[in-house]
XYZ file of C-alpha atoms in Angstrom:
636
model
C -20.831 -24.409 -27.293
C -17.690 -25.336 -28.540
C -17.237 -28.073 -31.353
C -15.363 -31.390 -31.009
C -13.424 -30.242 -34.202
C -12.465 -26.753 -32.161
C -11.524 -28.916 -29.193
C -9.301 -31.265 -30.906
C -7.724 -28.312 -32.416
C -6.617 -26.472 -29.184
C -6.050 -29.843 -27.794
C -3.422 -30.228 -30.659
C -1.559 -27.042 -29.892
C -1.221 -27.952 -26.180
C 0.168 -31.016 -27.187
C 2.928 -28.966 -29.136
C 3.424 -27.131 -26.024
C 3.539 -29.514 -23.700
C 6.500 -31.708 -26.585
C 8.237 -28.006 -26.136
C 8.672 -28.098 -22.710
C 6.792 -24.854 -21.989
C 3.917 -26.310 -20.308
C 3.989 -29.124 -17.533
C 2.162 -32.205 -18.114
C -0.279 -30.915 -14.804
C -0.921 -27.833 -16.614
C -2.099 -29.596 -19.948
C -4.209 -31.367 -18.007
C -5.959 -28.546 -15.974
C -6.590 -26.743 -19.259
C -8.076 -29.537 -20.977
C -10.383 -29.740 -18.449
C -11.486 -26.230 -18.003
C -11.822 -26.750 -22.109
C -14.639 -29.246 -22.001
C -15.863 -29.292 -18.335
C -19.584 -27.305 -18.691
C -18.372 -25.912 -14.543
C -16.031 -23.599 -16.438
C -17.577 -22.657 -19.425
C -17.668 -19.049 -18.811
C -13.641 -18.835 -18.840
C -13.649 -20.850 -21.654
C -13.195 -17.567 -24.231
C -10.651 -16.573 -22.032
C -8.295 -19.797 -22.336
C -9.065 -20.100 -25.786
C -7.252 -16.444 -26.464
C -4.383 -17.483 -24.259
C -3.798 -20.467 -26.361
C -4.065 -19.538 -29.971
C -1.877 -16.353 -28.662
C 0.477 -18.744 -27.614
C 0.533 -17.503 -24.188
C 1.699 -20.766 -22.858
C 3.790 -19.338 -19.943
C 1.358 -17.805 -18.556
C -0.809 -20.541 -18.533
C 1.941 -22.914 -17.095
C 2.312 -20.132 -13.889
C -1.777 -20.249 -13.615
C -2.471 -23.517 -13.749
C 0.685 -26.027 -12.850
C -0.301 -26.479 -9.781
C -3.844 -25.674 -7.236
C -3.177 -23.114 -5.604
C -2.617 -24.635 -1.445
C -3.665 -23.379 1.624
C 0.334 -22.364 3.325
C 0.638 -20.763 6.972
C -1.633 -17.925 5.796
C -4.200 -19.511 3.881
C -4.191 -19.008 -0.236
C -2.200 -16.722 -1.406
C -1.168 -15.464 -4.841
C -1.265 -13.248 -8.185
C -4.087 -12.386 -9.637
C -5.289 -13.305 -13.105
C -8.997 -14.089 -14.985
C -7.906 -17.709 -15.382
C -6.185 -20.662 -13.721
C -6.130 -22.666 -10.988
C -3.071 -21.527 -9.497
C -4.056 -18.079 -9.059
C -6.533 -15.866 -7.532
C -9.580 -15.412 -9.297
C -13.681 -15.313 -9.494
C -13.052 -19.227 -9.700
C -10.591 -19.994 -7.466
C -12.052 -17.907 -4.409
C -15.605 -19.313 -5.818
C -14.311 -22.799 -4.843
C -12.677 -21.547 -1.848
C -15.722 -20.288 -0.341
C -17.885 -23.097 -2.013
C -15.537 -26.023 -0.280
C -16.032 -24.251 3.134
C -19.121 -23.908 3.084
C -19.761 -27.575 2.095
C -17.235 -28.517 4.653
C -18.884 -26.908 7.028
C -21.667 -28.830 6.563
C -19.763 -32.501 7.268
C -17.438 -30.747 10.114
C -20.355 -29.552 12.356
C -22.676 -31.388 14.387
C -25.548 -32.044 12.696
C -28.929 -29.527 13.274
C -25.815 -26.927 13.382
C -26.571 -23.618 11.297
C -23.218 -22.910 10.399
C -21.748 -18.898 10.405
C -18.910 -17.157 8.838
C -17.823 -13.706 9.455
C -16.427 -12.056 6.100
C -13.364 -8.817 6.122
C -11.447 -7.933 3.219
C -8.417 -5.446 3.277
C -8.144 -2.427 0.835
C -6.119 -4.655 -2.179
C -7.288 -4.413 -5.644
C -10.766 -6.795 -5.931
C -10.632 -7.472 -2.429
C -14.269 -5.987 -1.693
C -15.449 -7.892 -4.959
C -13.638 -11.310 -3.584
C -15.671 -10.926 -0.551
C -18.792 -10.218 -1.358
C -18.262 -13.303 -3.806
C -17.684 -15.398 -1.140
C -20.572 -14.009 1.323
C -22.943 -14.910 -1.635
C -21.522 -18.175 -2.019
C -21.800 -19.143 1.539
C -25.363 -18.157 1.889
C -26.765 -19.618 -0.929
C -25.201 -23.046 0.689
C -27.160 -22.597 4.234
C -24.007 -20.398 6.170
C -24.896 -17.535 7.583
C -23.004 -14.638 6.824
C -21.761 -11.623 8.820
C -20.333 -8.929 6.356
C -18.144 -6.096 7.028
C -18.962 -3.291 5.218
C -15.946 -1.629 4.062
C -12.397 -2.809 4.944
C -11.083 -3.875 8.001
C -7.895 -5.290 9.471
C -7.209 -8.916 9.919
C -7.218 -8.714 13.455
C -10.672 -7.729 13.899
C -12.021 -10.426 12.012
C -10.716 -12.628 14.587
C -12.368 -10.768 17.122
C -15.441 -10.932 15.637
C -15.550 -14.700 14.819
C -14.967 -14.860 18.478
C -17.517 -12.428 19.725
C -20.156 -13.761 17.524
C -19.500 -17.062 17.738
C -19.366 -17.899 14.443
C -18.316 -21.096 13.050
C -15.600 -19.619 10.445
C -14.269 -16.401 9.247
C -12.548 -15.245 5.334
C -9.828 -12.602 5.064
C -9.668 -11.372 1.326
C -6.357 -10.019 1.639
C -2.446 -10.480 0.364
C -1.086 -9.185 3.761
C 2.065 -7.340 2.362
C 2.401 -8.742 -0.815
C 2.995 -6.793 -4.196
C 0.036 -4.866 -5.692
C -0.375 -8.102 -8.092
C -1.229 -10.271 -5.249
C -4.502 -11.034 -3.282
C -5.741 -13.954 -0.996
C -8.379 -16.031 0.741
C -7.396 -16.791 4.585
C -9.404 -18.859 6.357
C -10.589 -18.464 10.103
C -12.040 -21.482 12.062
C -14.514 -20.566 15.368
C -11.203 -19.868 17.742
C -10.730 -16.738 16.170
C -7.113 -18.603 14.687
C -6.343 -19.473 11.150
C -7.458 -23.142 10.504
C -5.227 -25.997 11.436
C -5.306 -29.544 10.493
C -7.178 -31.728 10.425
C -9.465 -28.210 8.971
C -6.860 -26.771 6.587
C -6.840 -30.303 4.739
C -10.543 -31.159 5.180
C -11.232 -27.545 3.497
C -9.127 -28.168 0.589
C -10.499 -31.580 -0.269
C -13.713 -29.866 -0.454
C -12.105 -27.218 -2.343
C -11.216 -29.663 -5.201
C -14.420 -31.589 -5.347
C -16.091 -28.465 -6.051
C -17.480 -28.140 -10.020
C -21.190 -25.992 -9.007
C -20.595 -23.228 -7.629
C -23.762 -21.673 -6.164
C -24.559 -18.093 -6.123
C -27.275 -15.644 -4.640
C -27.410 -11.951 -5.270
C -26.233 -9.883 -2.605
C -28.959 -7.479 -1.995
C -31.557 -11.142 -2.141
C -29.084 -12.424 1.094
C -29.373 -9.060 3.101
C -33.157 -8.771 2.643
C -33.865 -12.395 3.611
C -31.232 -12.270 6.780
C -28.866 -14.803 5.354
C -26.234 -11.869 4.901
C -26.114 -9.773 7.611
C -24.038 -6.504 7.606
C -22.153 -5.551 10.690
C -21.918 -1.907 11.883
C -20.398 0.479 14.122
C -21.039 -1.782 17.835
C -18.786 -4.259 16.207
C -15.997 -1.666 15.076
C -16.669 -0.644 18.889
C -16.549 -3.254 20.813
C -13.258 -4.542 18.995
C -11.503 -1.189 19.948
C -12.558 -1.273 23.718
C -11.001 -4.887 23.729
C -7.836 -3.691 22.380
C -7.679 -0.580 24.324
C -7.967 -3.130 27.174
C -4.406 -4.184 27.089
C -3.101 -0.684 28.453
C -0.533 -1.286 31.100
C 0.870 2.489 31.631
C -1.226 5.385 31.845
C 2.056 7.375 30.531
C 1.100 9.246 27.228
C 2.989 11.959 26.609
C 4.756 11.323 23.875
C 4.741 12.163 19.704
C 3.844 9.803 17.380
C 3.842 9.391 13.370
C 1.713 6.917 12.167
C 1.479 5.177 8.599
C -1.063 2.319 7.088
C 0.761 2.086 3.825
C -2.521 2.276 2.195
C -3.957 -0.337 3.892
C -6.683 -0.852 6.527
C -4.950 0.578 9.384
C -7.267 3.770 9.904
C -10.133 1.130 10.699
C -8.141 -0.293 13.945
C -4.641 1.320 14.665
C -5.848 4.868 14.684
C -8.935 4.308 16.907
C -6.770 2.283 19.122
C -4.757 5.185 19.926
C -7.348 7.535 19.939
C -9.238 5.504 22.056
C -6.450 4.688 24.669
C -5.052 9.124 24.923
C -2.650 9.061 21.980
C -3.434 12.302 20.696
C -0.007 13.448 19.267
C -0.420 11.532 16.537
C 0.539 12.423 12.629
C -0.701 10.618 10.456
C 0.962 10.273 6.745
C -1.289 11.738 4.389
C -0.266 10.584 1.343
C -0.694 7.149 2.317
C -3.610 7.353 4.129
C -6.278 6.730 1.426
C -6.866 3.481 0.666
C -5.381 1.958 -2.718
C -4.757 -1.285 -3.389
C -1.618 -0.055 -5.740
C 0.033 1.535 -2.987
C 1.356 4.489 -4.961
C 2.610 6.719 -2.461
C 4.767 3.503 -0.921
C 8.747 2.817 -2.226
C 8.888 -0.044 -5.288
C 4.854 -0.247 -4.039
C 5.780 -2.526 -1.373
C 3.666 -2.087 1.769
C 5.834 -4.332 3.640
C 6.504 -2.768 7.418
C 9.311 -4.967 7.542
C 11.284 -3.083 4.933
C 13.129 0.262 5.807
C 12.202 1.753 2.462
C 7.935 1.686 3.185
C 8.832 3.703 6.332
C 10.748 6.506 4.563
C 8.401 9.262 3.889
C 7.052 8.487 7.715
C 10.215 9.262 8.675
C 11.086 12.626 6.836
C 7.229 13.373 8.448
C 8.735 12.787 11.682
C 11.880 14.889 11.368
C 10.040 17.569 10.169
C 7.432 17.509 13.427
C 9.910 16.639 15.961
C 7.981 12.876 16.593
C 9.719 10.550 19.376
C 8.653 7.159 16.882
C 7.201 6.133 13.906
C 4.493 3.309 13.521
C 3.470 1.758 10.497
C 1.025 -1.123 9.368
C 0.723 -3.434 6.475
C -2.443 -3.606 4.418
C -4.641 -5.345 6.364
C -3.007 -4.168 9.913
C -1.638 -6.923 11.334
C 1.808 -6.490 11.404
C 3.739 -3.448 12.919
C 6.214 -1.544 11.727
C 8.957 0.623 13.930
C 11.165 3.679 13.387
C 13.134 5.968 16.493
C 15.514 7.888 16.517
C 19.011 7.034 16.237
C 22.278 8.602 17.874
C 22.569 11.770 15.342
C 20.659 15.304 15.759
C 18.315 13.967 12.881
C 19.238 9.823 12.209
C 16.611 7.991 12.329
C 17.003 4.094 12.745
C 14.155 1.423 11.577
C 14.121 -1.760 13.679
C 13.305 -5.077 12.616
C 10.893 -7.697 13.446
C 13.477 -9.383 16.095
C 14.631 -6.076 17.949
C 10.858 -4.817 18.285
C 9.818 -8.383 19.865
C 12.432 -7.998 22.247
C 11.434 -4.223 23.448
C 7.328 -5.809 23.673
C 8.480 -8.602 26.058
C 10.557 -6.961 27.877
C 8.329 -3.866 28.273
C 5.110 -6.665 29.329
C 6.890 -8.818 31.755
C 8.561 -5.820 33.548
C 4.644 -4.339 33.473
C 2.982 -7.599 34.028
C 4.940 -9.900 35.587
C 7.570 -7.561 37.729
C 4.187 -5.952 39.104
C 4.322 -2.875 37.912
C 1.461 -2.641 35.955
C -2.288 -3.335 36.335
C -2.594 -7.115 34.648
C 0.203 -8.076 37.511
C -2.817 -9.459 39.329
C -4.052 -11.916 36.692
C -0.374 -12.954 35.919
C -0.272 -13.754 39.643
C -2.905 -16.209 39.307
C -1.545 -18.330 36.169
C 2.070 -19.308 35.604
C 2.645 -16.739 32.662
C 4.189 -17.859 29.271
C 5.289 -16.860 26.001
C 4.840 -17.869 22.701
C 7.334 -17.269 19.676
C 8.117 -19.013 16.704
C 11.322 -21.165 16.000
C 12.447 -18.003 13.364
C 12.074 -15.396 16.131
C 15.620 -14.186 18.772
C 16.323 -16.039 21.239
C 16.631 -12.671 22.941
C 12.942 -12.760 24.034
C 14.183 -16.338 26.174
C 17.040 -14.643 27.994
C 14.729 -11.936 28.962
C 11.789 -14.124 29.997
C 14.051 -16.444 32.272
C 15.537 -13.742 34.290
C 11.630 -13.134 35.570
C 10.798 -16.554 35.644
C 8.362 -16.647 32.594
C 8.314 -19.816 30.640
C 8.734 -19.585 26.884
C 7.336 -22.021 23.876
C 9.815 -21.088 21.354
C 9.692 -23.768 19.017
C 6.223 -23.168 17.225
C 6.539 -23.279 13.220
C 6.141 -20.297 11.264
C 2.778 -18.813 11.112
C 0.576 -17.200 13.742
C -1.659 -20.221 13.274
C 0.464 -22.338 15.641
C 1.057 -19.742 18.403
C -3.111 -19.212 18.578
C -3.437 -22.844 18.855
C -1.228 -22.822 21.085
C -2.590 -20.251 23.425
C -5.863 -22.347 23.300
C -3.529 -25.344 24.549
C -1.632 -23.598 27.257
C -4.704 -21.934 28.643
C -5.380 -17.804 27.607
C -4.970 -16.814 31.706
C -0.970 -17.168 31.889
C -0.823 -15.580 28.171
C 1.573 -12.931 28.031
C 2.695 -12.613 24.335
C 2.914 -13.968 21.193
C 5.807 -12.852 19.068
C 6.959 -13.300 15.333
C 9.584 -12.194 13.867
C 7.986 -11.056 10.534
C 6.609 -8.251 12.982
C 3.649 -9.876 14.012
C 2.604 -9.513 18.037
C -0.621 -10.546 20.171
C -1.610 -9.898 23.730
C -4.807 -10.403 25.250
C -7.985 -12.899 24.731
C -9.770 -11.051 22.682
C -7.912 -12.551 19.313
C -6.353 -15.088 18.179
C -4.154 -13.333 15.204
C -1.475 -11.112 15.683
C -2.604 -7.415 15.728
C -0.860 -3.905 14.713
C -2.908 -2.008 16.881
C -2.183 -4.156 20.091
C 1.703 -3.874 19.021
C 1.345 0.249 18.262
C -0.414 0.709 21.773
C 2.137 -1.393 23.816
C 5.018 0.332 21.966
C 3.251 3.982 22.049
C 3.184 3.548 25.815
C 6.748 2.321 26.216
C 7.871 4.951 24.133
C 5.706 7.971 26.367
C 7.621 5.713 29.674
C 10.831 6.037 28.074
C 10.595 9.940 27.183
C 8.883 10.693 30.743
C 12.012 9.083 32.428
C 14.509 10.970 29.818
C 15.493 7.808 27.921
C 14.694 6.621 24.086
C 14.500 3.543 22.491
C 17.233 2.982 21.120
C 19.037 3.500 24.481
C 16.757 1.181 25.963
C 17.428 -1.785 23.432
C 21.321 -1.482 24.001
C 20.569 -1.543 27.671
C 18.430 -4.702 26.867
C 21.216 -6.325 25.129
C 24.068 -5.109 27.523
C 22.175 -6.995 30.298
C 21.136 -10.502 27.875
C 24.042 -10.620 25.315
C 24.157 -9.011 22.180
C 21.949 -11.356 19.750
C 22.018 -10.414 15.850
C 19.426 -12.011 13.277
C 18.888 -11.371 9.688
C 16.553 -13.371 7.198
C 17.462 -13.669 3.254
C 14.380 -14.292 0.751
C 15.476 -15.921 -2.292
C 12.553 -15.464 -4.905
C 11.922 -18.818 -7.288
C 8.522 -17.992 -8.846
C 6.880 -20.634 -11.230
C 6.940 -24.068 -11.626
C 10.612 -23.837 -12.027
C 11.309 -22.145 -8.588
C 8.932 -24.596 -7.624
C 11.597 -27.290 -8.155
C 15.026 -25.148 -7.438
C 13.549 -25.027 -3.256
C 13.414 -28.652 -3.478
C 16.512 -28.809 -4.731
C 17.848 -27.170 -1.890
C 15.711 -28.332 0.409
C 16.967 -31.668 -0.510
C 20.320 -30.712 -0.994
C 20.443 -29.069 2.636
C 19.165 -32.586 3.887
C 21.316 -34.760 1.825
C 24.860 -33.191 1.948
C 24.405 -29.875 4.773
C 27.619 -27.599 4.814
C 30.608 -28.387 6.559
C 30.845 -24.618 7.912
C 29.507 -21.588 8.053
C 31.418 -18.361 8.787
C 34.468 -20.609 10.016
C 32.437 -22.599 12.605
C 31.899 -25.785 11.982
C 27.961 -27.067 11.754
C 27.271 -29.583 14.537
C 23.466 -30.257 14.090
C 20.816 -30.832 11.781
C 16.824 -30.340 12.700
C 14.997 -31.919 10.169
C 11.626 -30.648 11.086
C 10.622 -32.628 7.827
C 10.736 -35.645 9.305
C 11.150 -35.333 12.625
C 14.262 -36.084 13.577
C 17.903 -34.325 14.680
C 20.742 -35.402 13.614
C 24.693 -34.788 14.723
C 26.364 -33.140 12.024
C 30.031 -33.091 13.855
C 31.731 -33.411 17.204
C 31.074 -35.466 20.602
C 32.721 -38.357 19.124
C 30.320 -39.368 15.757
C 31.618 -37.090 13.334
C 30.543 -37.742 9.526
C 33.061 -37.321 6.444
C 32.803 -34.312 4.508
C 33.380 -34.031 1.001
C 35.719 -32.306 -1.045
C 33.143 -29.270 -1.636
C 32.807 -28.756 2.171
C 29.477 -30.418 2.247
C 28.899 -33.089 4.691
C 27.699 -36.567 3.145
C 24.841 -38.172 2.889
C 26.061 -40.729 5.617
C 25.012 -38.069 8.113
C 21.330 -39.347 7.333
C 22.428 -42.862 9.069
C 24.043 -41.208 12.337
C 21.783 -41.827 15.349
C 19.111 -39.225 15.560
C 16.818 -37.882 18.064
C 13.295 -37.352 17.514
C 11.836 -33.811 17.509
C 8.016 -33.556 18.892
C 5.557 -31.260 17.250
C 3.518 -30.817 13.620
C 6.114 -31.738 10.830
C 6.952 -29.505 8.578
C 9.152 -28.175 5.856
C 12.038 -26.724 7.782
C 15.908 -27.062 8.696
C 17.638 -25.686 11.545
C 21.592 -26.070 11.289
C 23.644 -25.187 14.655
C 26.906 -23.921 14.411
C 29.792 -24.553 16.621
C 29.493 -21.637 18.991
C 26.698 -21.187 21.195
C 23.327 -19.173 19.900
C 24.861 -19.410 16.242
C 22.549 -21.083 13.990
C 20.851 -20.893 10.502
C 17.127 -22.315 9.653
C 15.993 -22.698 6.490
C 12.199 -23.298 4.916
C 10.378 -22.656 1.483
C 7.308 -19.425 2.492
C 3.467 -21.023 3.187
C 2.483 -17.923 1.343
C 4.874 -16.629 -1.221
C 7.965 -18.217 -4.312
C 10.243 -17.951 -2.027
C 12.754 -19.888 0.226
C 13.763 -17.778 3.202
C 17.080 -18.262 5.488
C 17.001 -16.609 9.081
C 20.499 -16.403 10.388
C 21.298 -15.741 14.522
C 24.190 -14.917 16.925
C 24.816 -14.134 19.798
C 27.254 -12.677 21.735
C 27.459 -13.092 25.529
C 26.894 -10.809 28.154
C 29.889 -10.973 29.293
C 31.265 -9.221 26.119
C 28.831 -6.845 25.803
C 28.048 -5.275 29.277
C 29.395 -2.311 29.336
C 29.098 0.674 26.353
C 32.586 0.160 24.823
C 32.061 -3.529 24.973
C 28.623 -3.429 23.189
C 30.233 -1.694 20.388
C 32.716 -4.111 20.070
C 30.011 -7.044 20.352
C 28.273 -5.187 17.300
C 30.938 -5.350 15.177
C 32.428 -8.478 15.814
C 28.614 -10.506 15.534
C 27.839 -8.507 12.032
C 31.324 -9.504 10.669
C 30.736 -13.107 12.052
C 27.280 -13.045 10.205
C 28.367 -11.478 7.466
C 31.217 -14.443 7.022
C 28.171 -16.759 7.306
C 25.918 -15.419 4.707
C 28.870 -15.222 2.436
C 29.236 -18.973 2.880
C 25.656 -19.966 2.746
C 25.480 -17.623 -0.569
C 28.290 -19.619 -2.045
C 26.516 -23.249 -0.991
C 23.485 -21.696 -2.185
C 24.695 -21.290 -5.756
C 26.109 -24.764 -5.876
C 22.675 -26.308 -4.343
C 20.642 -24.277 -7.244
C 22.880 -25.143 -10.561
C 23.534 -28.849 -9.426
C-alpha cells in the first residue's frame, strides 16, 4: 500500500505538469484518483512508472477524457492504463455497467442474456472472455463464441437466441493499435438511446468489478459456448438472400486478416461460388495485419486490395472481394477498360450497383423475393453521407427511400424495426457497409459479396462487366461524383481543433465552394436549416469569403430526426453539396463532398466522358476551397 508521503509526492509532480501545460486539468484528476482509489490498485505500479518517467503525454492521451460510446460503440488505442483507452479496465467497466444496466432496464424476474464475438485484433479473444466472465458473475447469461467471428453474425445470433444484449470486441478497420467494445441491444442493432446513455452512466458508476473464472462459468451453465448449429444456421440465413441462380463467374476473395473465412467464404460456398481464390497471405488471422499495405485493413482503401488484385490478373478472375476484420464491410475491385487495368470502386459506386441490381431482381419481378415485395410497399434505407444515386434509381421503380439517417448502421436497423422488415429492401452506407434480409440488423460482407458475386456471374453470362454496367447506370440517372476527406486530430488537442471547425463552419460557413455560391446550412446540431444566400434573404459575407454570423438570425426551418453533430452545406447548383461531422469512432473530422451531373449531359458515351471530367474538375475546385477554409478554421 502506498504511503501518504509517496502520494503527496506524485501528487506534486502532476501538479508541475499540469502548471506546464502538458496535462489537462481532467487528466490530473483521473490519475489522482486511480492513485488512491483501492478499485484500481492493481494499475497503480503502472501509473506510478509513467509519472516519475515523466511520461505525461501519454497519460494526457489515456486519460483526458472517458472513453464514449460514438456510432460504433467504444473505440480506441490500446494501452495498460487510462481511461481513455482500451484496456483490462476500461472493457471491465464496459461489461460491468451492462450488465448492471441490464439489471434496471429489464422487467423484473427477467434473467438477462448476452451473446459475446470478438474479431481476430490483437487481445480481442482476451477482451471477450473478460467480459463473458464479468457478465456472469453479475447474473447474465452468457453465450460465447468460440473463436472469432464477424460482426454480422453476432447480430444474428442475439436475434436467434433471443438474448437480451450482444459485445463485439473488435476495432472494425482501424490500425493494428486499435481495439473496441460494441454493444448490441436484443434487436440484433447497435444500442440507441435512451440504451447507449443508460449503459454509460452505469459504465462510470462502476468501481467493483466482479469476476468468475472462465472454466467455473462453463461448468455451472452461466457461460455457454456456441458451436457449429449456430455458425450453420447463420449461413443458411444469409444464403437466403439469393436472387439469381447465375454462378458462373471467377472470383478473388480477401479478409485482410480478419474474420472473413468464418462468414464470407461459407456464404459463397454455401450459395455455388466455387471459383473462388482466396489470398493466401492474408488469410491467417493476425491482428497486425502484416501481409496488408501501411497494415491498414480498411476495404475502403485501394491500397488493402492490391495484392488481391495482382492474384486476380494472374488467374484471369472477373472481381475481387474483400472484407475488413471483423467482416462487415465489403470491399470491390473489376476490371477496368485496359487488357490488364483493374479499377477499385468505392463505397458510393458499389451501393449504387446493390440497389440497382435488388430492385431490378426484387421489385421489377425478376427475381424470387418479387412476391414478398409485392405484398409491402418496399423501401430503402441510406445514410445522409451516402449518393444520391441510389434515390434516382429507386424512384424510377417506385421504391421509397429514407435517405436522411445519421451516420452509423445503428440508425438504419432502427429504422428497419420502424418501417416494418416486410418492405425492406436495402440498407446502404457509404463507408461500404450493406444489409438485406431479416435475419440482422448490422450491415454484413457476406450478404454484400453474395449479391455482388451474383450480379457479377449475370453480367458475364449476358457478355457485359461491371464497369460497363455502372456507366450504363449513370448514363440513365446522371453522372453523380462523391469523395470523403478524413482530417486526423488525435489527442486532446484534435479534440479541440474539430470544435473549432465545427464551430467555425456554424458561425461564419463559406461564401463558395468551387465557384458556386453556398445557399444552405443543415445544422443537424441543433436542428435547424438555415438560408445561407439567394431567394431574397441573403446574409453579408466578410472580407475572407466567409459568411457572418448574422446567418444564425435568418429564419430557419426545423429539421426532424435524432440531433447530432453534423453540417450539410448546399451549393448553388443542384445535387452539389458538402457535409461535414467529427467520426463516432475515430480523431478524426471527415468531409463527404457530392455532384452531380444531369442526365441530360451524360446519356450517351461521349457525353459521359465529358460529364466525368467536368464533375472531377468541379470537385476538385471545391476541395481546393474547403482545404483553404479549412486551414483558416484550424489556426484561428
Amino acid at each position: 500500500m502506498a504511503t501518504a508521503d509517496d502520494t503527496a509526492r506524485l501528487t506534486r509532480l502532476l501538479d508541475a505538469a499540469r502548471a506546464g501545460n502538458q496535462i489537462a486539468a481532467s487528466t490530473q484528476q483521473a490519475v489522482e484518483r486511480w492513485l488512491t482509489d483501492p478499485a484500481y490498485a492493481p494499475y497503480r505500479a503502472e501509473l506510478v512508472r509513467h509519472i516519475e518517467q515523466g511520461k505525461f503525454r501519454e497519460l494526457d492521451d489515456a486519460f483526458w477524457m472517458t472513453l464514449p460510446f460514438g456510432t460504433g460503440g467504444r473505440r480506441g488505442k490500446m494501452y495498460p492504463i487510462g481511461t481513455n483507452v482500451m484496456n483490462d479496465r476500461t472493457v471491465g467497466e464496459s461489461a460491468q455497467g451492462l450488465a448492471d444496466y441490464l439489471h434496471r432496464a429489464l422487467p423484473s424476474g427477467t434473467e438477462p442474456s448476452c451473446v459475446i464475438a470478438h474479431d481476430t485484433r490483437h487481445r480481442s479473444e482476451e477482451f471477450a472472455h473478460l467480459s463473458a466472465r464479468a457478465l456472469a458473475a453479475n447474473g447474465v447469461r452468457v453465450f460465447l463464441f468460440r473463436g472469432f467471428r464477424a460482426t454480422p453474425q453476432l447480430s444474428f445470433a442475439v436475434r436467434q437466441l433471443r438474448a437480451s444484449a450482444g459485445i463485439v470486441i473488435s476495432a472494425s478497420h482501424n490500425p493494428p493499435s486499435d481495439n473496441g467494445f460494441k454493444c448490441y441491444w436484443s434487436t440484433g442493432g447497435q444500442v440507441l438511446p435512451p440504451h447507449d446513455a443508460g449503459i454509460i452512466r452505469c459504465v462510470a458508476a462502476v468501481r467493483e468489478i466482479r469476476v468468475i473464472a472462465l472454466d467455473e462459468g462453463l461448468r455451472d451453465g452461466r457461460i455457454r459456448w456456441l458451436g457449429p448449429d449456430d455458425d450453420e444456421a447463420y449461413v443458411r440465413a444469409v444464403a437466403a438472400q439469393s436472387l439469381s441462380t447465375a454462378r458462373s463467374v471467377r472470383l478473388v476473395y480477401t479478409p485482410l486478416h480478419g474474420a472473413g473465412t468464418t462468414s464470407v467464404l461459407p456464404v459463397l460456398g454455401a450459395a455455388g461460388f466455387h471459383d473462388v481464390h482466396i489470398v493466401e497471405s492474408q488469410a491467417t488471422p493476425d491482428g497486425s495485419f502484416p501481409n496488408v499495405a501501411n497494415h491498414s485493413p480498411n476495404p475502403e482503401q485501394p491500397a488493402a486490395l492490391r495484392e488481391a488484385i495482382e492474384l486476380a490478373q494472374a488467374v484471369g478472375a472477373d472481381m475481387v472481394l474483400a472484407s475488413d476484420p471483423d467482416a462487415d464491410r465489403i470491399g470491390l475491385a473489376v476490371p477496368g477498360e485496359g487488357p490488364r487495368s483493374w479499377m477499385t470502386l468505392n463505397g458510393n459506386q458499389i451501393a449504387a450497383l446493390v440497389a440497382d441490381y435488388i430492385v431490378r431482381r426484387r421489385v421489377a419481378g425478376a427475381g424470387r423475393g418479387s412476391a414478398e415485395a409485392a405484398r409491402a410497399a418496399p423501401y430503402i434505407l441510406k445514410t445522409l453521407v451516402t449518393t444520391e444515386l441510389i434515390t434516382r434509381i429507386a424512384d424510377a421503380h417506385g421504391v421509397r427511400v429514407r435517405g436522411d439517417l445519421p451516420v452509423g448502421f445503428k440508425w438504419i436497423a432502427a429504422a428497419i424495426d420502424e418501417e416494418g422488415p416486410a418492405g425492406f429492401l436495402l440498407g446502404a452506407e457509404e463507408s461500404h457497409g450493406f444489409l438485406t434480409g431479416d435475419y440482422a440488423r448490422d450491415k454484413d460482407a457476406a450478404v454484400a459479396a453474395l449479391l455482388l458475386a451474383e450480379l457479377g456471374a449475370e453480367l458475364k453470362a449476358a457478355g457485359g462487366s461491371v464497369r460497363e454496367h455502372l456507366d450504363a447506370i449513370y448514363r440513365r440517372y446522371g453522372y453523380h461524383i462523391e469523395q470523403t476527406i478524413s482530417k486526423t486530430m488525435a489527442g486532446r488537442a484534435g479534440m479541440e481543433r474539430m470544435e473549432r471547425v465545427m464551430n467555425t463552419l456554424r458561425t461564419h460557413p463559406p461564401h463558395e465552394l468551387g465557384g458556386m455560391q453556398a445557399a444552405e446550412l443543415w445544422d443537424y446540431g441543433c436542428g435547424e436549416v438555415r438560408e445561407l444566400a439567394g431567394s431574397g434573404s441573403a446574409v453579408a459575407a466578410d472580407a475572407a469569403g466567409h459568411h457572418d454570423a448574422i446567418a444564425r438570425r435568418a429564419p430557419a426551418r426545423p429539421i426532424a430526426g435524432p440531433r447530432v453533430d453534423q453540417l450539410l452545406i448546399t451549393l448553388g447548383q443542384p445535387g452539389w453539396r458538402v457535409i461535414a461531422r467529427p467520426s463516432g469512432t475515430e480523431p478524426k473530422i471527415k468531409f463527404y463532398l457530392f455532384g452531380v451531373i444531369p442526365p441530360a449531359q451524360s446519356e450517351s458515351a461521349a457525353g459521359l466522358v465529358n460529364a466525368k471530367r467536368l464533375a472531377a474538375d468541379t470537385l476538385a475546385g471545391v476541395l481546393n476551397d474547403l482545404e483553404a477554409y479549412m486551414a483558416k478554421a484550424v489556426s484561428a
